[in-house]
Short mmCIF file of C-alpha atoms in Angstrom, two decimals:
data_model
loop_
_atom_site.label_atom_id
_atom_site.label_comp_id
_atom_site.label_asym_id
_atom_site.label_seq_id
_atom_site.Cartn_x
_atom_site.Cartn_y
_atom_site.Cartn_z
CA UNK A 1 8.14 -13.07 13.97
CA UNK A 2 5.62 -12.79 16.62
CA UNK A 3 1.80 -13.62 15.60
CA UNK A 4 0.31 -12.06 19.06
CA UNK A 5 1.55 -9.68 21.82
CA UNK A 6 0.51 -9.38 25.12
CA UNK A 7 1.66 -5.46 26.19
CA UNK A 8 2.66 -6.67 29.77
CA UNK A 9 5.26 -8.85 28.42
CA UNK A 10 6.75 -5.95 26.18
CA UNK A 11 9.62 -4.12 27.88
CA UNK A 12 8.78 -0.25 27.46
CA UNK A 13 10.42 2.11 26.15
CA UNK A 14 10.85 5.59 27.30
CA UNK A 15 10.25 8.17 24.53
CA UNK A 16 10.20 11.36 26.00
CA UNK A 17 9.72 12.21 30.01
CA UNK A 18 6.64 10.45 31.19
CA UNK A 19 6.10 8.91 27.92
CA UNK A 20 6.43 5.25 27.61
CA UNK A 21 5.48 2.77 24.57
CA UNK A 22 5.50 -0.74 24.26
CA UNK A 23 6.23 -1.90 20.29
CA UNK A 24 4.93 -4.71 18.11
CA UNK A 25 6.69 -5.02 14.88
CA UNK A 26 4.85 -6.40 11.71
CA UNK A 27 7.02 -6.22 8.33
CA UNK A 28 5.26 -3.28 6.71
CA UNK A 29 4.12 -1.78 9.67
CA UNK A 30 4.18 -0.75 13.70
CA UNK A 31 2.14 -0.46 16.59
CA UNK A 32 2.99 1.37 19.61
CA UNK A 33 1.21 1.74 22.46
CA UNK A 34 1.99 4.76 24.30
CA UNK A 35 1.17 5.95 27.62
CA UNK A 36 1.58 9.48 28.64
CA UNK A 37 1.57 10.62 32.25
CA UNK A 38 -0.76 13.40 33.08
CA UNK A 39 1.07 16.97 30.90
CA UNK A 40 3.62 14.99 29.62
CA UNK A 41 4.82 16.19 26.19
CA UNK A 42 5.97 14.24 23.12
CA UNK A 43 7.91 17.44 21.61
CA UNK A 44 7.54 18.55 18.28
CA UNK A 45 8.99 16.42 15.70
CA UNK A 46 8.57 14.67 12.12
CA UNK A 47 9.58 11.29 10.34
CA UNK A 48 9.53 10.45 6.81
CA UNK A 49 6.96 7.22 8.23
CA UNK A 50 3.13 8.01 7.81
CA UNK A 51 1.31 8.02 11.41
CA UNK A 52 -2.25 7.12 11.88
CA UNK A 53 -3.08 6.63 15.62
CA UNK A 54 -6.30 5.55 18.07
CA UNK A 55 -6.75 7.09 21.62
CA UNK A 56 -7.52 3.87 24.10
CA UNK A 57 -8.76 5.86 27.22
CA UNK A 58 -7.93 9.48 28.25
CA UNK A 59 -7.65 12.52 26.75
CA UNK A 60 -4.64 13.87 24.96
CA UNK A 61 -3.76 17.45 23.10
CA UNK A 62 -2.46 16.34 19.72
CA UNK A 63 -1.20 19.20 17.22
CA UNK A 64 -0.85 18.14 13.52
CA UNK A 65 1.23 21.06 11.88
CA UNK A 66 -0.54 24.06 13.24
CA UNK A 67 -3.96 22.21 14.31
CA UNK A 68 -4.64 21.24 18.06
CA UNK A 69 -7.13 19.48 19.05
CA UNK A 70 -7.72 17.70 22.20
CA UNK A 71 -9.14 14.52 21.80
CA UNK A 72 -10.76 11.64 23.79
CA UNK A 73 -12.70 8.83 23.55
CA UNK A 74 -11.81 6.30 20.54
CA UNK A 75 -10.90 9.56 18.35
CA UNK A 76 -8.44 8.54 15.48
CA UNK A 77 -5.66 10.56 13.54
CA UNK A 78 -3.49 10.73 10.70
CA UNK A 79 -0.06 12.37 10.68
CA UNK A 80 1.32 12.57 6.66
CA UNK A 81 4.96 11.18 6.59
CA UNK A 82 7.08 14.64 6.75
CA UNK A 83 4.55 16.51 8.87
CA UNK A 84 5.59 17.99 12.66
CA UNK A 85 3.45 16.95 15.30
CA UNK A 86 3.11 16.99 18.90
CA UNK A 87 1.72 15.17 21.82
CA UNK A 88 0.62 16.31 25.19
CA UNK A 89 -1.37 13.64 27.77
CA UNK A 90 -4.41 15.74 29.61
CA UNK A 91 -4.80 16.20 33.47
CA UNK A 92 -5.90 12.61 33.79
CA UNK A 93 -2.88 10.86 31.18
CA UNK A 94 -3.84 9.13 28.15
CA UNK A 95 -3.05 6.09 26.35
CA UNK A 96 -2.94 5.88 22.13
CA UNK A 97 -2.37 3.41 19.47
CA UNK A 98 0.43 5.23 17.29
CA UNK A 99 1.01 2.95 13.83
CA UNK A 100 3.49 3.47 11.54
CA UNK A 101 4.45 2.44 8.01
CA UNK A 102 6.87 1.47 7.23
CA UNK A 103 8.38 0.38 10.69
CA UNK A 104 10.55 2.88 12.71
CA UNK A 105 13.92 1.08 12.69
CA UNK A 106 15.44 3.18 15.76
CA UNK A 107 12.30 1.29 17.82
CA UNK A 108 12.87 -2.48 16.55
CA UNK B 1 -8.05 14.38 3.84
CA UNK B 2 -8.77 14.57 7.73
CA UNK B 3 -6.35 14.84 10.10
CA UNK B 4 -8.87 13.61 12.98
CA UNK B 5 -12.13 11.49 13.44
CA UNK B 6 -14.30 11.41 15.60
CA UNK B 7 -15.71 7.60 15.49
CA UNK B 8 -19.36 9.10 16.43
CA UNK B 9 -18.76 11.06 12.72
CA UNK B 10 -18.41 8.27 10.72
CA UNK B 11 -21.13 5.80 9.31
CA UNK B 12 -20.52 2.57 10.27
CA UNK B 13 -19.84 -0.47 7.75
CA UNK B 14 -21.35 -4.06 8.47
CA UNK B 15 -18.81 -6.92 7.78
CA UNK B 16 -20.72 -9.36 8.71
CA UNK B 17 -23.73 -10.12 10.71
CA UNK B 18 -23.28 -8.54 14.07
CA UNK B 19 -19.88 -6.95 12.71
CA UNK B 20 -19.40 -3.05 11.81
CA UNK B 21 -16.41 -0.79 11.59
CA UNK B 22 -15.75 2.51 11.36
CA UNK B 23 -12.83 3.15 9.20
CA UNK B 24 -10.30 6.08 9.09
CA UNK B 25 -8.47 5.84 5.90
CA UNK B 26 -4.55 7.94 5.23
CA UNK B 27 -2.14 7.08 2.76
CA UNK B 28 -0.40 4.65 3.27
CA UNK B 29 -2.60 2.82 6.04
CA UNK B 30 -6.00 2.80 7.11
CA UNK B 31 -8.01 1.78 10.45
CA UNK B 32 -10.77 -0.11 11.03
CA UNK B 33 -12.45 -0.12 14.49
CA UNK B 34 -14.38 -2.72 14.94
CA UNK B 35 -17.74 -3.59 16.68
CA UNK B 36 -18.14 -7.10 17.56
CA UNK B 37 -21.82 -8.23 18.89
CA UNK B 38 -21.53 -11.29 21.74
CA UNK B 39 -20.64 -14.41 19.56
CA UNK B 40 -20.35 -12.76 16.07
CA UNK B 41 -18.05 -14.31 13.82
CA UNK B 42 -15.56 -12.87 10.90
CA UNK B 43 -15.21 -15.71 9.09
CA UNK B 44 -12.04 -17.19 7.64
CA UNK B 45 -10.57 -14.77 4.66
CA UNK B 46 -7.43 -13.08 3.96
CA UNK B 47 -6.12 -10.27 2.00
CA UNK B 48 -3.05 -9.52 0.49
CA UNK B 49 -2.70 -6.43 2.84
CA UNK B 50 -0.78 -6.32 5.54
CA UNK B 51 -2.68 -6.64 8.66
CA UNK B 52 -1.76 -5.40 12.54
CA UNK B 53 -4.72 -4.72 15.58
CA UNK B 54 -5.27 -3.89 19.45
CA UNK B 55 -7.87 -5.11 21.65
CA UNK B 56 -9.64 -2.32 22.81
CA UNK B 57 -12.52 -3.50 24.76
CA UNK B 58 -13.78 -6.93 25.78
CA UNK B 59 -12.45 -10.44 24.13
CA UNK B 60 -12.00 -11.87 21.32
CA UNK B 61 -11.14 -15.24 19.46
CA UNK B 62 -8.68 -14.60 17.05
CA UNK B 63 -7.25 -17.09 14.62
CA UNK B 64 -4.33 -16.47 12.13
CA UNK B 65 -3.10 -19.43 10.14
CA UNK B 66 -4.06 -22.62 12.49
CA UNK B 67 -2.73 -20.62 15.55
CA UNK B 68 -6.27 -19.99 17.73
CA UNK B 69 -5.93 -17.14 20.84
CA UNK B 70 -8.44 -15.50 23.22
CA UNK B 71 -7.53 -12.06 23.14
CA UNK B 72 -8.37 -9.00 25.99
CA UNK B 73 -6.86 -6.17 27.47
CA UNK B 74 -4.80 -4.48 25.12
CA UNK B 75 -3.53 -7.46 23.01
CA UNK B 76 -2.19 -7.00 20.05
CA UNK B 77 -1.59 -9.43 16.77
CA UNK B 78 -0.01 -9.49 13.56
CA UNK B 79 -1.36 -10.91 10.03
CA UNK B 80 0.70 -11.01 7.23
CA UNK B 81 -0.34 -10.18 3.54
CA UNK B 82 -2.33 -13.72 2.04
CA UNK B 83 -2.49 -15.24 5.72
CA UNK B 84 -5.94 -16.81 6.18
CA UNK B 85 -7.54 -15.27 9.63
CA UNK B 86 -10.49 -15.06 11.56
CA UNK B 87 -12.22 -13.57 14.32
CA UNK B 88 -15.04 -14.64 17.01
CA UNK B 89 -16.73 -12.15 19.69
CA UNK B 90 -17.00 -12.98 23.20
CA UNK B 91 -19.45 -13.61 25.40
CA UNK B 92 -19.60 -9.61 26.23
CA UNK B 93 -18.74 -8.93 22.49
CA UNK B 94 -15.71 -6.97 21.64
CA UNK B 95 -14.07 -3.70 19.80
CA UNK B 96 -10.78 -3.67 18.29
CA UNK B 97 -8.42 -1.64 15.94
CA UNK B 98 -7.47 -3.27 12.72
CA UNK B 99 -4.69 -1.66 10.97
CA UNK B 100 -3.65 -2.52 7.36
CA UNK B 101 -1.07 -1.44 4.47
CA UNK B 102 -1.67 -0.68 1.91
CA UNK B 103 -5.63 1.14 2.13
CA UNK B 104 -8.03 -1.90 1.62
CA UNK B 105 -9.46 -0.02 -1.44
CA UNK B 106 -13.31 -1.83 -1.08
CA UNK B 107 -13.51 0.22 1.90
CA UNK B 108 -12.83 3.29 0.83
#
């Protein structure tokens, strides 16, 4: 198991149109670093994994169940396992930290 | 519990001298961003949490176990639960995100 990760040796994945993430697997937990192309839209979905995620640079409108925000800077966020959420990169793109626990099998 | 933070809202931590974190704190998880002043050291420790993080501005030293990197960008690194670690600002000082499961409860 890998100790350190540079992100441009990662192969991306795509996650949604104009959504990309590169993945770094611990044993209890993920990181994914996910870049969104200006209005791109991570649809509304859930997972039984708990979320908790850091915006990098950008701005992003993030909905958690039925509250929006749009947020910016190094603004963090915590999505309960169980609880829909949704995703949508501003006029300029964004790129967040999304960490999960346990790991997301389907991205290993 | 919140749903978002905004790192300006929250009172910073010191960790050590010249070392401060804000910390957003779910479930399951919790995050820890992390202020590094030019040369300031975390030294040596470990935990039996579970520990991932990003680089999100500037470099950093970063040891885990005897394996000794110089992180920037958006590198990204893995400790496991009990695995001694420690960290060293750069010249210009760094931030980065440190992730860890379960909640470390003394910083609650």
């Amino acid at each position: 198991m890998n100790s350190f990760w540079n992100p441009e040796d990662i192969v991306s994945r795509v996650l949604a149109p104009g959504v990309t993430a590169k993945i770094a697997s611990g044993e209890k937990m993920m990181l994914s670093l996910v870049t969104l192309a200006p209005n791109a839209v991570v649809p509304t979905h859930s997972h039984p994994h708990e979320q908790m995620g850091l915006m990098v640079s950008g701005t992003m409108e993030f909905t958690i169940d039925r509250e929006k925000r749009v947020l910016s800077g190094n603004e963090m966020y915590f999505v309960p396992g169980g609880v829909p959420h949704s995703a949508k990169g501003g006029p300029g793109g964004a790129v967040a930290l999304d960490t999960f626990t346990p790991p997301r099998e389907e991205y290993r």
